[in-house]
C-alpha positions as a Python dict, from the first residue, in 0.01 Angstrom:
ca = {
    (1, 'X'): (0, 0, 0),
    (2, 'X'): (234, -196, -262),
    (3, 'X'): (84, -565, -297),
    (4, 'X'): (436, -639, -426),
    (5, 'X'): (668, -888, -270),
    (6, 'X'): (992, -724, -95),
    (7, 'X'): (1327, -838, -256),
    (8, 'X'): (1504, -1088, 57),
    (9, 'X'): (1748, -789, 169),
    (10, 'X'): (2094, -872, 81),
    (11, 'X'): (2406, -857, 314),
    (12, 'X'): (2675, -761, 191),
    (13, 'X'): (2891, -955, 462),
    (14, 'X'): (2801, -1296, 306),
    (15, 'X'): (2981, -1354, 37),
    (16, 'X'): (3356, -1350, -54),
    (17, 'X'): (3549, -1129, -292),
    (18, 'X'): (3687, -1302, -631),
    (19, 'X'): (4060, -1357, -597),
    (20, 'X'): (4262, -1165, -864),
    (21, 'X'): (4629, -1064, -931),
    (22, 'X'): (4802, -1255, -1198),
    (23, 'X'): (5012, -1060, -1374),
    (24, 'X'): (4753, -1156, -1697),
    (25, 'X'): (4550, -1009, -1510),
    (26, 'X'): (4698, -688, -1431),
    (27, 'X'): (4768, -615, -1767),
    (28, 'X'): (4404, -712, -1912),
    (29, 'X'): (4273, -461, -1618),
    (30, 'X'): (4526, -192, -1751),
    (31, 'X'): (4392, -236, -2136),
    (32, 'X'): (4030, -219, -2028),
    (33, 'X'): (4086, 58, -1786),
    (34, 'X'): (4260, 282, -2100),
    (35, 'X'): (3908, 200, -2257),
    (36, 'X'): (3679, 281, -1950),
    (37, 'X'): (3464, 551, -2065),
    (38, 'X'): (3426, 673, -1683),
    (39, 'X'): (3836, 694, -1629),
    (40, 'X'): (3866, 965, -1879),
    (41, 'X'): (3898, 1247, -1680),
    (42, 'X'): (3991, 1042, -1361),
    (43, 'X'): (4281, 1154, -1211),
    (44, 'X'): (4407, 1440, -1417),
    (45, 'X'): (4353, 1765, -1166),
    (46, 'X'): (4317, 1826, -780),
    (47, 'X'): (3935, 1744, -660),
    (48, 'X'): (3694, 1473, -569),
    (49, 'X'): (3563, 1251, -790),
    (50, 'X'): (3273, 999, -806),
    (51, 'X'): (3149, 728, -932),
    (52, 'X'): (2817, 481, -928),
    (53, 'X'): (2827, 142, -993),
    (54, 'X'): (2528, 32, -1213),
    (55, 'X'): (2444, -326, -1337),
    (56, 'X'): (2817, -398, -1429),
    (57, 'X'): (2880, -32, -1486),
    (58, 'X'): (3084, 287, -1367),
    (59, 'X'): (2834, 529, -1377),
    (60, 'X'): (2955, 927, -1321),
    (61, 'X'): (2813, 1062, -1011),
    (62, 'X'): (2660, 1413, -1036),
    (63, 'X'): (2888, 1690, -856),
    (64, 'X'): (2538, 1781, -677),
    (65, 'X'): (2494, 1457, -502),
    (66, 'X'): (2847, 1437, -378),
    (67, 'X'): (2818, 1327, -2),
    (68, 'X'): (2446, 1152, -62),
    (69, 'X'): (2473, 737, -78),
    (70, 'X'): (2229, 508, -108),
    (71, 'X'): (2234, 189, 138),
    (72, 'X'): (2177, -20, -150),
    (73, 'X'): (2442, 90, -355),
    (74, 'X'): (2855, 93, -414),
    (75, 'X'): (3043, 374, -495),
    (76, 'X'): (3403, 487, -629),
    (77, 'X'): (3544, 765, -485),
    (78, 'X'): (3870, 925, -598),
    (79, 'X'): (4073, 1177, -401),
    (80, 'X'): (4314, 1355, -653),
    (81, 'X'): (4617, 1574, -470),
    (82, 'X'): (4971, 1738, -533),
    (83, 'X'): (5205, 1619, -339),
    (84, 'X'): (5358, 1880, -76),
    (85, 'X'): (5710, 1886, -184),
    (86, 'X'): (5594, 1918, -563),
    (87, 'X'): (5365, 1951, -840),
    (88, 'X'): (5342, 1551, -889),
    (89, 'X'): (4925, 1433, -880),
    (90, 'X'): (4891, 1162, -580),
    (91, 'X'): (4542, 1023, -486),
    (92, 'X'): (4326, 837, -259),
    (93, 'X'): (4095, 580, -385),
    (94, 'X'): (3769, 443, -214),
    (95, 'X'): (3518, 195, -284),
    (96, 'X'): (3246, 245, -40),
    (97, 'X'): (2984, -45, 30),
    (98, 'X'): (2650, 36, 129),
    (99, 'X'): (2477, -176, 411),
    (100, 'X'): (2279, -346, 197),
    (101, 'X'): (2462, -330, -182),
    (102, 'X'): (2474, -710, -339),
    (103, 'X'): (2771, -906, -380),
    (104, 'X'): (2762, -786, -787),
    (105, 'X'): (2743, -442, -702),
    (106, 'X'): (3068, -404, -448),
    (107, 'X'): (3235, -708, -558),
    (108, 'X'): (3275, -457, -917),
    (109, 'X'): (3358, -168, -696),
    (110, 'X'): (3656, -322, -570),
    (111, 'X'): (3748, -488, -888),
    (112, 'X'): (3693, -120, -1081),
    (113, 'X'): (3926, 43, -785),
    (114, 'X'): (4192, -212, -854),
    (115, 'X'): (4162, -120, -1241),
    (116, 'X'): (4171, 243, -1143),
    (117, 'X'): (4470, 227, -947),
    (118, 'X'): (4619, 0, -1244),
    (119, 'X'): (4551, 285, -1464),
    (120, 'X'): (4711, 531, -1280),
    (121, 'X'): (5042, 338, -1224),
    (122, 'X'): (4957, 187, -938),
    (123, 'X'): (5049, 539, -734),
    (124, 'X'): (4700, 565, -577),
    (125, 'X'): (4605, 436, -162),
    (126, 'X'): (4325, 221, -206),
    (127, 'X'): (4074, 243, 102),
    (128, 'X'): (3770, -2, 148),
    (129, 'X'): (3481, 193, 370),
    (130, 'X'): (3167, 24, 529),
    (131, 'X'): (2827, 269, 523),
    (132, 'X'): (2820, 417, 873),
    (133, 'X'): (3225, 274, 924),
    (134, 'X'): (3362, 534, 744),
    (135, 'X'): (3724, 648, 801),
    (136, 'X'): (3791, 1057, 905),
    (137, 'X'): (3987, 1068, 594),
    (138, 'X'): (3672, 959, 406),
    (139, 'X'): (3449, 1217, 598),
    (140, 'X'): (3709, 1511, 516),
    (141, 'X'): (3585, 1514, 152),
    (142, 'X'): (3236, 1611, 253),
    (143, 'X'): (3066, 1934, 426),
    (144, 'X'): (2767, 1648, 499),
    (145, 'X'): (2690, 1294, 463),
    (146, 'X'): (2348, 1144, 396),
    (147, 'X'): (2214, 782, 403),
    (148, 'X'): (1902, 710, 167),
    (149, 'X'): (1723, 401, 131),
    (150, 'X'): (1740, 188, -173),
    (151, 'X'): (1916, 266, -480),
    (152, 'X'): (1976, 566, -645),
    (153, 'X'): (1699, 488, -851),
    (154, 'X'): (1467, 531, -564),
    (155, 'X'): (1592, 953, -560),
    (156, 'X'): (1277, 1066, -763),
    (157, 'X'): (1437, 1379, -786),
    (158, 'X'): (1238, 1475, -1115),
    (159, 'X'): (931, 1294, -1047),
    (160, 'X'): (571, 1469, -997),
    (161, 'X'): (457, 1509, -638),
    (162, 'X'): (183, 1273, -703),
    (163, 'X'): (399, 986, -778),
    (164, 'X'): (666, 1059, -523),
    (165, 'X'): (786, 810, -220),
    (166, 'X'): (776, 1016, 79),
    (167, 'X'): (1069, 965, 319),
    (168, 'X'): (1148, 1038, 647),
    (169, 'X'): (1519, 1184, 718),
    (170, 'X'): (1693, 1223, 1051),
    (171, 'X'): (1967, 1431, 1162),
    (172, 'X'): (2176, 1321, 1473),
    (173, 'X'): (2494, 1344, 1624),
    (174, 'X'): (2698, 1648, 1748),
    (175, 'X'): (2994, 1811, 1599),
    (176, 'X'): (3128, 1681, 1294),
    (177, 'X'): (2952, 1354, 1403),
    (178, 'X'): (2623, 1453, 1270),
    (179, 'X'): (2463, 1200, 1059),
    (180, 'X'): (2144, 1244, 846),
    (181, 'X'): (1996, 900, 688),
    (182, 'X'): (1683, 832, 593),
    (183, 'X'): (1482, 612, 851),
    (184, 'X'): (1124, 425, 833),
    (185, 'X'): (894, 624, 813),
    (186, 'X'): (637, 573, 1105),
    (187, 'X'): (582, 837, 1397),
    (188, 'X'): (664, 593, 1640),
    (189, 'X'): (1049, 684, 1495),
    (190, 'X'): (1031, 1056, 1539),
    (191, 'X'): (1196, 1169, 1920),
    (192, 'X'): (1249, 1473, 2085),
    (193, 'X'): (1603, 1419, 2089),
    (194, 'X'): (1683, 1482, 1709),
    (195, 'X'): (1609, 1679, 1424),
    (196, 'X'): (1373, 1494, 1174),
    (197, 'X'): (1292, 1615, 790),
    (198, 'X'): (933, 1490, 612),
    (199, 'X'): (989, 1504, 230),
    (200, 'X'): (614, 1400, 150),
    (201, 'X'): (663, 1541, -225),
    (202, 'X'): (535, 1874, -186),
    (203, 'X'): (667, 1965, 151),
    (204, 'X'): (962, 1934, 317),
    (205, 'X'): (922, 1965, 715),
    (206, 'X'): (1222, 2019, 948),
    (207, 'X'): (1111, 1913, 1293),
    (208, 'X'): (1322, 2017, 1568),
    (209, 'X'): (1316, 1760, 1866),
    (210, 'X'): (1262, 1981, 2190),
    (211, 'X'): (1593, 1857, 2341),
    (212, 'X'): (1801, 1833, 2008),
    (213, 'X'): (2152, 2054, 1990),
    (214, 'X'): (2277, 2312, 1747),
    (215, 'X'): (2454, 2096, 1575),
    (216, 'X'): (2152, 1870, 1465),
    (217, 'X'): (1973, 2207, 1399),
    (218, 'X'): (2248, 2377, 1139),
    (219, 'X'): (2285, 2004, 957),
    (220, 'X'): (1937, 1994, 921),
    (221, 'X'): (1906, 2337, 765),
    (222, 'X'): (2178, 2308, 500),
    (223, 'X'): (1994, 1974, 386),
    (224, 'X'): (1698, 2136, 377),
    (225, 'X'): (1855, 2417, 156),
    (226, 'X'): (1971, 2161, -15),
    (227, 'X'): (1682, 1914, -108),
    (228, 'X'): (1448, 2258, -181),
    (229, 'X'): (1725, 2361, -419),
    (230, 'X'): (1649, 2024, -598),
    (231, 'X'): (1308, 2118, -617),
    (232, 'X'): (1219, 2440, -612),
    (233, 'X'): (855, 2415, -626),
    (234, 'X'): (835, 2250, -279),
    (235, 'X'): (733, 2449, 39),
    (236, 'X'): (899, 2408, 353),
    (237, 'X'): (772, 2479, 694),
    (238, 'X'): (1018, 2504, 1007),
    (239, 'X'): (851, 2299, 1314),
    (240, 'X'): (991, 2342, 1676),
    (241, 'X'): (829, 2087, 1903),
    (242, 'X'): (870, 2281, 2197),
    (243, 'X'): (739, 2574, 2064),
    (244, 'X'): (432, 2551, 1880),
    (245, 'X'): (153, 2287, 1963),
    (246, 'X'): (-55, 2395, 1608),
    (247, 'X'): (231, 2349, 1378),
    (248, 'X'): (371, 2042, 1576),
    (249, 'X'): (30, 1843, 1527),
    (250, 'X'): (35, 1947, 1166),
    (251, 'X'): (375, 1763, 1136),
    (252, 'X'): (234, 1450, 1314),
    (253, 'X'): (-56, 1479, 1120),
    (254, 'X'): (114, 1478, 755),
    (255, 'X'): (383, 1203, 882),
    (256, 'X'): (61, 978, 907),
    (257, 'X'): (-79, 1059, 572),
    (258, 'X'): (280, 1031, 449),
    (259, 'X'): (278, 687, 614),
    (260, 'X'): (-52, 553, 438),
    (261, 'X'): (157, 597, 96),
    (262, 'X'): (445, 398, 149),
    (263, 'X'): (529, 35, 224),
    (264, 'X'): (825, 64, 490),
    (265, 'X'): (922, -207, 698),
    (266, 'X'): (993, -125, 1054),
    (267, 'X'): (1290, -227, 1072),
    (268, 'X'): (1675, -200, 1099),
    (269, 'X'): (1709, 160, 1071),
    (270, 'X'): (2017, 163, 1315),
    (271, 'X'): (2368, 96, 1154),
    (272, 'X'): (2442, -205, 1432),
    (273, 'X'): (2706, -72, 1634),
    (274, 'X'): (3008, -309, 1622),
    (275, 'X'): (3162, -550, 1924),
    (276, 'X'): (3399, -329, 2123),
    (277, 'X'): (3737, -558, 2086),
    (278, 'X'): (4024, -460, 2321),
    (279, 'X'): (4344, -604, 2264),
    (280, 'X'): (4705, -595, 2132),
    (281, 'X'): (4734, -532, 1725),
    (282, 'X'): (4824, -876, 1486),
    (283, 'X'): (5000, -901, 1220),
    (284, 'X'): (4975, -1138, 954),
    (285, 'X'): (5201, -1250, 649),
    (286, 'X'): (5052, -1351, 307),
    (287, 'X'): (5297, -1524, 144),
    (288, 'X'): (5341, -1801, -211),
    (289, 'X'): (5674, -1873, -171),
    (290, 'X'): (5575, -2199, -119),
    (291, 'X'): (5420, -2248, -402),
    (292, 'X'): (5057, -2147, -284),
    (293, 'X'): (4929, -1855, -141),
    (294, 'X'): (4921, -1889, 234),
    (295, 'X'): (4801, -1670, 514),
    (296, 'X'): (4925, -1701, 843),
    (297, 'X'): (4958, -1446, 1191),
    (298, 'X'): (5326, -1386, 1229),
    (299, 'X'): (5284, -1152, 1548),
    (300, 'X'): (5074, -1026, 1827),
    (301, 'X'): (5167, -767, 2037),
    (302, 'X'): (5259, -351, 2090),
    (303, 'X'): (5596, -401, 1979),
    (304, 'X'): (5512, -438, 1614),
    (305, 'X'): (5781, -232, 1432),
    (306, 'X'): (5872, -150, 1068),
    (307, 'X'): (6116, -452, 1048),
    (308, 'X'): (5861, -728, 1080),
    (309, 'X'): (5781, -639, 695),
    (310, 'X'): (5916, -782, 435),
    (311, 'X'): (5971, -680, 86),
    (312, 'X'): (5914, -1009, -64),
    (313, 'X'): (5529, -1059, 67),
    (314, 'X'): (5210, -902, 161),
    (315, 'X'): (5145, -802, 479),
    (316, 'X'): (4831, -758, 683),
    (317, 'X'): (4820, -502, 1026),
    (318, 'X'): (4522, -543, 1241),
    (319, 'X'): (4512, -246, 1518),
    (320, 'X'): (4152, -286, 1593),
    (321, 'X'): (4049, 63, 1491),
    (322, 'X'): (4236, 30, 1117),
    (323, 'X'): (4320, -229, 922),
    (324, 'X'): (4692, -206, 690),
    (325, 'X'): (4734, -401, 373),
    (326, 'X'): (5106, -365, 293),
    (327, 'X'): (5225, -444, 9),
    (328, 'X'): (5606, -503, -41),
    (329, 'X'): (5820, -353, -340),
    (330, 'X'): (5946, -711, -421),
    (331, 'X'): (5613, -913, -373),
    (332, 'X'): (5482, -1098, -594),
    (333, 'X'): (5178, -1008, -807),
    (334, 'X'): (4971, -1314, -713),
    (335, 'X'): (5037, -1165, -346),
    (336, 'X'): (4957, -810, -438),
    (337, 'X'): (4658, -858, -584),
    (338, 'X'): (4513, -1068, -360),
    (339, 'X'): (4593, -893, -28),
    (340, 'X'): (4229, -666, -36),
    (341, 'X'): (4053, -982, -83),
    (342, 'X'): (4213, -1152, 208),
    (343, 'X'): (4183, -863, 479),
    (344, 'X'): (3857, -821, 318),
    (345, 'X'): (3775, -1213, 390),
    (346, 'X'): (3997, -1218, 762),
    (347, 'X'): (3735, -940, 851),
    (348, 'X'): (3397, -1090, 773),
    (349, 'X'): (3514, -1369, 1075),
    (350, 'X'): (3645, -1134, 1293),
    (351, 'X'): (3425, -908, 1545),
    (352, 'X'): (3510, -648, 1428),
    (353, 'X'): (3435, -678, 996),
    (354, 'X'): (3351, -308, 1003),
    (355, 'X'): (3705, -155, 989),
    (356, 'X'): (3840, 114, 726),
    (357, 'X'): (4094, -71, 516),
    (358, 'X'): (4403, 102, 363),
    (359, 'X'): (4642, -60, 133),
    (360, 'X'): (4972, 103, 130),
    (361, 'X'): (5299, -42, -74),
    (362, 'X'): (5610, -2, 68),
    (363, 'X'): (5800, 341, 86),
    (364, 'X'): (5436, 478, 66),
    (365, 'X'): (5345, 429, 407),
    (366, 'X'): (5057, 691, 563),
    (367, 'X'): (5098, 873, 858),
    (368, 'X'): (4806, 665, 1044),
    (369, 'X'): (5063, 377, 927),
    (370, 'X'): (5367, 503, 1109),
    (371, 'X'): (5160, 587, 1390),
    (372, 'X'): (5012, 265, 1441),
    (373, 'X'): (5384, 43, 1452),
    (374, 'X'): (5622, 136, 1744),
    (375, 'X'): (5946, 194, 1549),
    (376, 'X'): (5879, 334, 1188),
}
């Protein structure tokens, strides 16, 4: 066991974002984007692209890992697409925030994502997502999606067996819903109502919980394709708990000598499932005309409609499921580049700080947009 002291774990919730948006700004973000090594390439043909962030740094993301995040990480993701009625390049752009990323490491993302978007004329949807939040436009870029603790530095994907951190994966969910993160690994964690993968460095174990679905079953085995393809020189061993008692204490049995090697907390494996809030959606106006920014709810209710925003501010939809930055055409760019930061900072008090963001500027409105007001 490490005698090492554990780094206090960091929430990412804590802090604020650095306000931005002068128009100095904006054009020192467009210069030092046209000299970001990592925006090279970004943008310039259909796909997904992705992005670390490293100590200051956009780092490329290997193609192979696309889907995989580590908890103590942020990433960059960016969505290139033609549009439907042409051959013109439109994109999505996300900066996802693992659970437990420092304030340096996602307060960058979302700077780097404005800096992006600067860089490509300011055409791109910017999206914030929360690690187990996500949005279903976020999840249709990838077959899977796994959770792993740490950073990315904690991967030893090239390391020998003898120095490698076993881990302790499961699979859950049903549908597209399935989930695979990596959890503490004790035995007390393992349940007969999941599938469960033991990467102890020179075996990789797929345990199938007697009561777990197909779902769970067919995740499980595309990982496990997956993480042997990575290492080829691992065996794997398929366990089924309800059929055979031999192999089934030989799991148990390696999970324990597995444990001996590691120093895992037990402890907050569970993304916390957010406060349920019912209610009618807000809207709120973020304005300087006065000289100041100022932020302030201008309606409540169902009845919410496409003429309660106007041109010459920011404006800020809360539906309880989503939340809208929109950005008027005429707005200034104090307002526009500060209306991430304050939805970001309006949902670290609210109950529900969770949420997908989407920042939209006017005549670019998304379908879940239109859907969401009563008279688009």
């Amino acid at each position: 066991m490490s005698g090492l002291v554990k780094a206090k774990k960091y929430d990412w919730k804590d802090s604020n974002m650095v306000l931005v948006g002068s128009e100095t700004d904006r054009k020192v973000k467009k210069a030092s984007a046209e000299t970001e090594p990592a925006w090279k390439q970004a943008g310039k043909k259909p796909g997904i692209q992705i992005w670390r962030i490293n100590k200051f740094k956009v780092t490329t993301w290997p193609t192979d890992d696309y889907g995989s995040f580590y908890s103590g990480d942020s990433y960059i993701i960016l969505n290139t697409y033609k549009d439907e009625q042409g051959d013109k390049l439109l994109y999505d752009v996300h900066f996802w925030i693992g659970k437990e990323s420092t304030q340096d490491e996602y307060g960058t993302a979302a700077y780097k994502t404005v800096e992006l978007d600067t860089l490509l004329d300011d055409v791109p949807v910017q999206h914030r997502e929360v690690q187990g939040y996500e949005s279903d436009l976020f999840k249709s870029y990838f077959p899977k999606i796994t959770y792993w603790k740490g950073g990315v530095d904690s991967g030893f994907r090239h390391v020998t067996p003898e120095n490698y951190r076993p881990r302790l994966l499961q699979i859950k969910g049903k549908g597209k819903q399935v989930e695979a993160k990596e959890i503490t690994l004790k035995k007390s964690k393992i349940t007969s109502d999941d599938v469960f993968i033991l990467d102890d460095g020179t075996c990789l174990y797929q345990f199938n919980g007697k009561t777990c679905n197909k779902d769970e079953k067919y995740k499980a085995s595309q990982l496990l394709r997956d993480l042997k393809s990575q290492r080829p020189k691992c065996r794997s061993e398929i366990v089924d708990e309800e059929d055979d008692d031999e192999l089934v204490q030989k799991f148990f049995k390696a999970v324990d000598e597995a444990d001996m090697k590691v120093d895992d907390d037990d402890d907050d494996d569970e993304v916390k499932t957010p406060t349920i809030v019912t209610g009618p959606p807000s809207l709120y106006r973020l304005t300087d005309s006065g000289g100041q920014l100022a932020f302030s709810k201008t309606k409540e209710g169902h009845d919410i409609s496409k003429k309660d925003f106007k041109s010459n501010d920011v404006f800020i939809l809360d539906t309880l499921k989503d939340l809208f930055v929109w950005i008027g055409k005429n707005a200034s760019e104090t307002e526009k580049g500060n209306g991430l930061t304050y939805a970001h900072n309006y949902l670290m008090k609210s109950p529900h700080p969770f949420l997908p963001v989407t920042c939209l500027k006017e005549g670019m409105e998304s379908k879940a947009f239109q859907t969401a007001i009563t008279a688009y």
